[in-house]
Tab-separated table of C-alpha atoms in Angstrom:
chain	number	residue	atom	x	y	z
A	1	UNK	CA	14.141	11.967	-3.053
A	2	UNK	CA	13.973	8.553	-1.251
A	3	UNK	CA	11.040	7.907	0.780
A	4	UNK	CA	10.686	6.177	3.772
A	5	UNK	CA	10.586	2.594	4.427
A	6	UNK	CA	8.065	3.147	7.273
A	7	UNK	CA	5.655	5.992	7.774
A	8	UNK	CA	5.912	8.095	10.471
A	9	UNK	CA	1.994	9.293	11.160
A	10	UNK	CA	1.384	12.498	13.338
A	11	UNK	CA	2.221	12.035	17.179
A	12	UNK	CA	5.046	9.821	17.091
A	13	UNK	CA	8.136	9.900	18.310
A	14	UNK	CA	11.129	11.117	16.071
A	15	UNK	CA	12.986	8.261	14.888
A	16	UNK	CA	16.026	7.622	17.053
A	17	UNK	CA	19.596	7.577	14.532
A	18	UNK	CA	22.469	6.157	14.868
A	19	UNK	CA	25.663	6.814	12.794
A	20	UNK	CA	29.000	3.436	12.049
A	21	UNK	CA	32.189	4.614	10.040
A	22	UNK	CA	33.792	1.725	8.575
A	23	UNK	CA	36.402	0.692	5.786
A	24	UNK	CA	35.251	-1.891	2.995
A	25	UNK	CA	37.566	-4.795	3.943
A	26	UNK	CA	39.142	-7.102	1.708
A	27	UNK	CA	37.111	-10.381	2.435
A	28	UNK	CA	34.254	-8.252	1.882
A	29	UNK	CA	34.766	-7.626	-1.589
A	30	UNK	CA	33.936	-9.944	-4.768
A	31	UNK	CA	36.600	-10.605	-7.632
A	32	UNK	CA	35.492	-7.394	-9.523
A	33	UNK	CA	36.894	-5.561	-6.151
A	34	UNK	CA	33.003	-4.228	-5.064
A	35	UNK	CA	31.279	-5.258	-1.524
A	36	UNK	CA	29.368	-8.376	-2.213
A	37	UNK	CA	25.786	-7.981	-1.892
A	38	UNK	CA	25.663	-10.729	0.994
A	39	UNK	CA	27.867	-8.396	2.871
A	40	UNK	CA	25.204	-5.333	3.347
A	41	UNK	CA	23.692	-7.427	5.824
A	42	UNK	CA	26.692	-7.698	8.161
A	43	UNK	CA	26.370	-3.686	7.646
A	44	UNK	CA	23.046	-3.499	8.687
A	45	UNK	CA	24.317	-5.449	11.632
A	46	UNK	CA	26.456	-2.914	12.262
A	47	UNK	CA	24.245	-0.061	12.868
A	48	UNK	CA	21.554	-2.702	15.068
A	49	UNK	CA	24.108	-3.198	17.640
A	50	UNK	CA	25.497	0.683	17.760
A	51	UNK	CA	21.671	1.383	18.543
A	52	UNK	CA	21.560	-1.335	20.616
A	53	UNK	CA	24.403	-0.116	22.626
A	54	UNK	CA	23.059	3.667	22.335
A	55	UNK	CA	19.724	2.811	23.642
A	56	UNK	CA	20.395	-0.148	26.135
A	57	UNK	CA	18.484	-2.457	23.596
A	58	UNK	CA	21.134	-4.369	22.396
A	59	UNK	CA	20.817	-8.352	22.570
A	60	UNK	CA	22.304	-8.796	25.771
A	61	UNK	CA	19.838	-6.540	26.919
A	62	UNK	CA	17.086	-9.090	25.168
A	63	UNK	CA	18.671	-11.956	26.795
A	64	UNK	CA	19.028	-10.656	30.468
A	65	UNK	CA	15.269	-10.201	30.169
A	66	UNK	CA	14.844	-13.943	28.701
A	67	UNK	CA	13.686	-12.678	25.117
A	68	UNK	CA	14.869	-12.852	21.820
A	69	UNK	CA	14.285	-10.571	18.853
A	70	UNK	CA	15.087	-12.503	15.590
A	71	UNK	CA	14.762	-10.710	11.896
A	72	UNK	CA	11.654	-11.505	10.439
A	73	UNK	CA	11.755	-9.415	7.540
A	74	UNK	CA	14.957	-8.178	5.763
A	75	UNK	CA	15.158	-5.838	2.743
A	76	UNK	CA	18.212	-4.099	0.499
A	77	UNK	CA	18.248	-1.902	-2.181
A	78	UNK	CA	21.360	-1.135	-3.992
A	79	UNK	CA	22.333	2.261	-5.971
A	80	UNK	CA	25.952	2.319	-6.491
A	81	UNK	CA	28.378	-0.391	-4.809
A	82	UNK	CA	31.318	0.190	-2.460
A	83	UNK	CA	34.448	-0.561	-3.110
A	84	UNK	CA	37.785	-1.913	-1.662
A	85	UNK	CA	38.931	0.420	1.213
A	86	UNK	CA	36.469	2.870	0.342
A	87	UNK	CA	35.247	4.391	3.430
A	88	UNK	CA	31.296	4.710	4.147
A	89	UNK	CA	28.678	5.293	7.124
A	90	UNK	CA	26.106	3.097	8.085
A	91	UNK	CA	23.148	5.166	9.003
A	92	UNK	CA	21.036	3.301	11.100
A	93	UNK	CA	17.074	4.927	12.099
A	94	UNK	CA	14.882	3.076	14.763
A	95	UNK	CA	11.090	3.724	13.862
A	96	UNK	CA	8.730	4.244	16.573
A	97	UNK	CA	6.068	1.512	15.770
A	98	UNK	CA	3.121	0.524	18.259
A	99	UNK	CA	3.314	-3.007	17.217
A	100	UNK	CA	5.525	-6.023	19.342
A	101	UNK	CA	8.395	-5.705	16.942
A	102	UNK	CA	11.398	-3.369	15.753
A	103	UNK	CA	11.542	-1.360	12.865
A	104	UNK	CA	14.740	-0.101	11.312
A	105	UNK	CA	15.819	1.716	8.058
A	106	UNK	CA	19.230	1.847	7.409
A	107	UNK	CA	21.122	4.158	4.713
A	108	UNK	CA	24.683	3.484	3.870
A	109	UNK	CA	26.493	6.333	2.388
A	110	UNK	CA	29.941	6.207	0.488
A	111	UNK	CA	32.275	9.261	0.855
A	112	UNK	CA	31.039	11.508	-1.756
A	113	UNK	CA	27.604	11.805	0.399
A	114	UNK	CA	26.265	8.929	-2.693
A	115	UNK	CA	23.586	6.194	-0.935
A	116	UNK	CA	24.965	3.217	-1.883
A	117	UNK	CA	22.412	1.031	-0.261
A	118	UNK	CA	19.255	1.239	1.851
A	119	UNK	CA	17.338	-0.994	3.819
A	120	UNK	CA	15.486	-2.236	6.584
A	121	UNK	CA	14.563	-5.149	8.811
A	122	UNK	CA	12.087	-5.732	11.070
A	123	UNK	CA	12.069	-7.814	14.126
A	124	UNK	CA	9.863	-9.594	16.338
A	125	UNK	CA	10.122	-10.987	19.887
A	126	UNK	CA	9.873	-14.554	21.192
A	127	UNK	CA	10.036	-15.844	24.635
A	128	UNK	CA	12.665	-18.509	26.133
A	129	UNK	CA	10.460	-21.382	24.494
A	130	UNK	CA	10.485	-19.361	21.162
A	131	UNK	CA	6.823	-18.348	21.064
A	132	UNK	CA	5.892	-15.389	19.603
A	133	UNK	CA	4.927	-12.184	21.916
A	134	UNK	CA	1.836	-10.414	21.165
A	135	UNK	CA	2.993	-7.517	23.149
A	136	UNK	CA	6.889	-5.566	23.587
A	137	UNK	CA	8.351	-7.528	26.828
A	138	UNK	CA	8.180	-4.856	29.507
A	139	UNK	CA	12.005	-3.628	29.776
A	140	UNK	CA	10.972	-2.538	25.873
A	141	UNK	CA	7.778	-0.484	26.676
A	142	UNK	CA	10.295	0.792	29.348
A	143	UNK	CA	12.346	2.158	26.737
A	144	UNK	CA	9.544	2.859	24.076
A	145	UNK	CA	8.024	5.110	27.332
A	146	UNK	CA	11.473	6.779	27.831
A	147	UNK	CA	11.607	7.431	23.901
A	148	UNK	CA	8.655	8.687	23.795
A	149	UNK	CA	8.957	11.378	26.711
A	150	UNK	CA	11.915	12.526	24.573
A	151	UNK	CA	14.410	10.882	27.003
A	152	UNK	CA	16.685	10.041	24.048
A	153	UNK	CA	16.199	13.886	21.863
């Protein structure tokens, strides 16, 4: 069994999941006809904005508030590849994290219930002159208050 990318200690909130279908595209395969390893990002993309949309975090939300939250860490690991017009879900899991940044795992899963890949990134958050912020911009610890009340269970 697959553990993890980030521990979850006593106390904290249940990670918050969100679920993409999609379709391997054409352009998103290589000549041997499987996804192309660049493309698992654009995946992982995927599942960001459906939580961002899900939770009111997306990066609209970011920029209203005059912040940013670039990727400061990306990983992937690869099982079994997807194919042309195979069908899979992006499963993307937001970890609760004290720290001024953004955890999230994601597991994409090809029709026969097989991972294909897994991952995660982590972000952090900059201000409107790109500096680095120590702390979550309030309208986050809004939502990281809500989340943890159990406001999104």
């Amino acid at each position: 069994m697959r553990k993890s990318y980030f521990p979850s200690p006593a106390g904290n909130p249940e990670p918050l999941r969100v679920r993409v279908e999609r379709k391997v595209r054409f352009e998103e395969v290589d000549p041997l006809g499987i996804v192309w390893h660049g493309r698992y990002a654009g995946y992982f993309e995927d599942a960001r904005c459906a939580a961002g949309e899900k939770y009111g975090i997306g990066y609209l939300d970011f920029y209203a508030h005059g912040v940013v939250a670039p990727i400061r860490i990306m990983h992937a690991d690869y099982y079994c590849p997807l194919k042309f017009n195979e069908p899979f879900i992006i499963e993307g899991i937001l970890h609760w994290t004290e720290a001024a940044r953004i955890n999230m795992e994601f597991l994409i899963w090809n029709m026969e219930n097989r991972l294909s890949t897994s991952g995660y990134t982590v972000q952090v958050f900059l201000n409107q002159e790109q500096q680095l912020l120590l702390l979550p911009p309030p309208f986050y610890q809004a939502f990281r208050e809500n989340w943890r009340a159990g406001v999104f269970s």
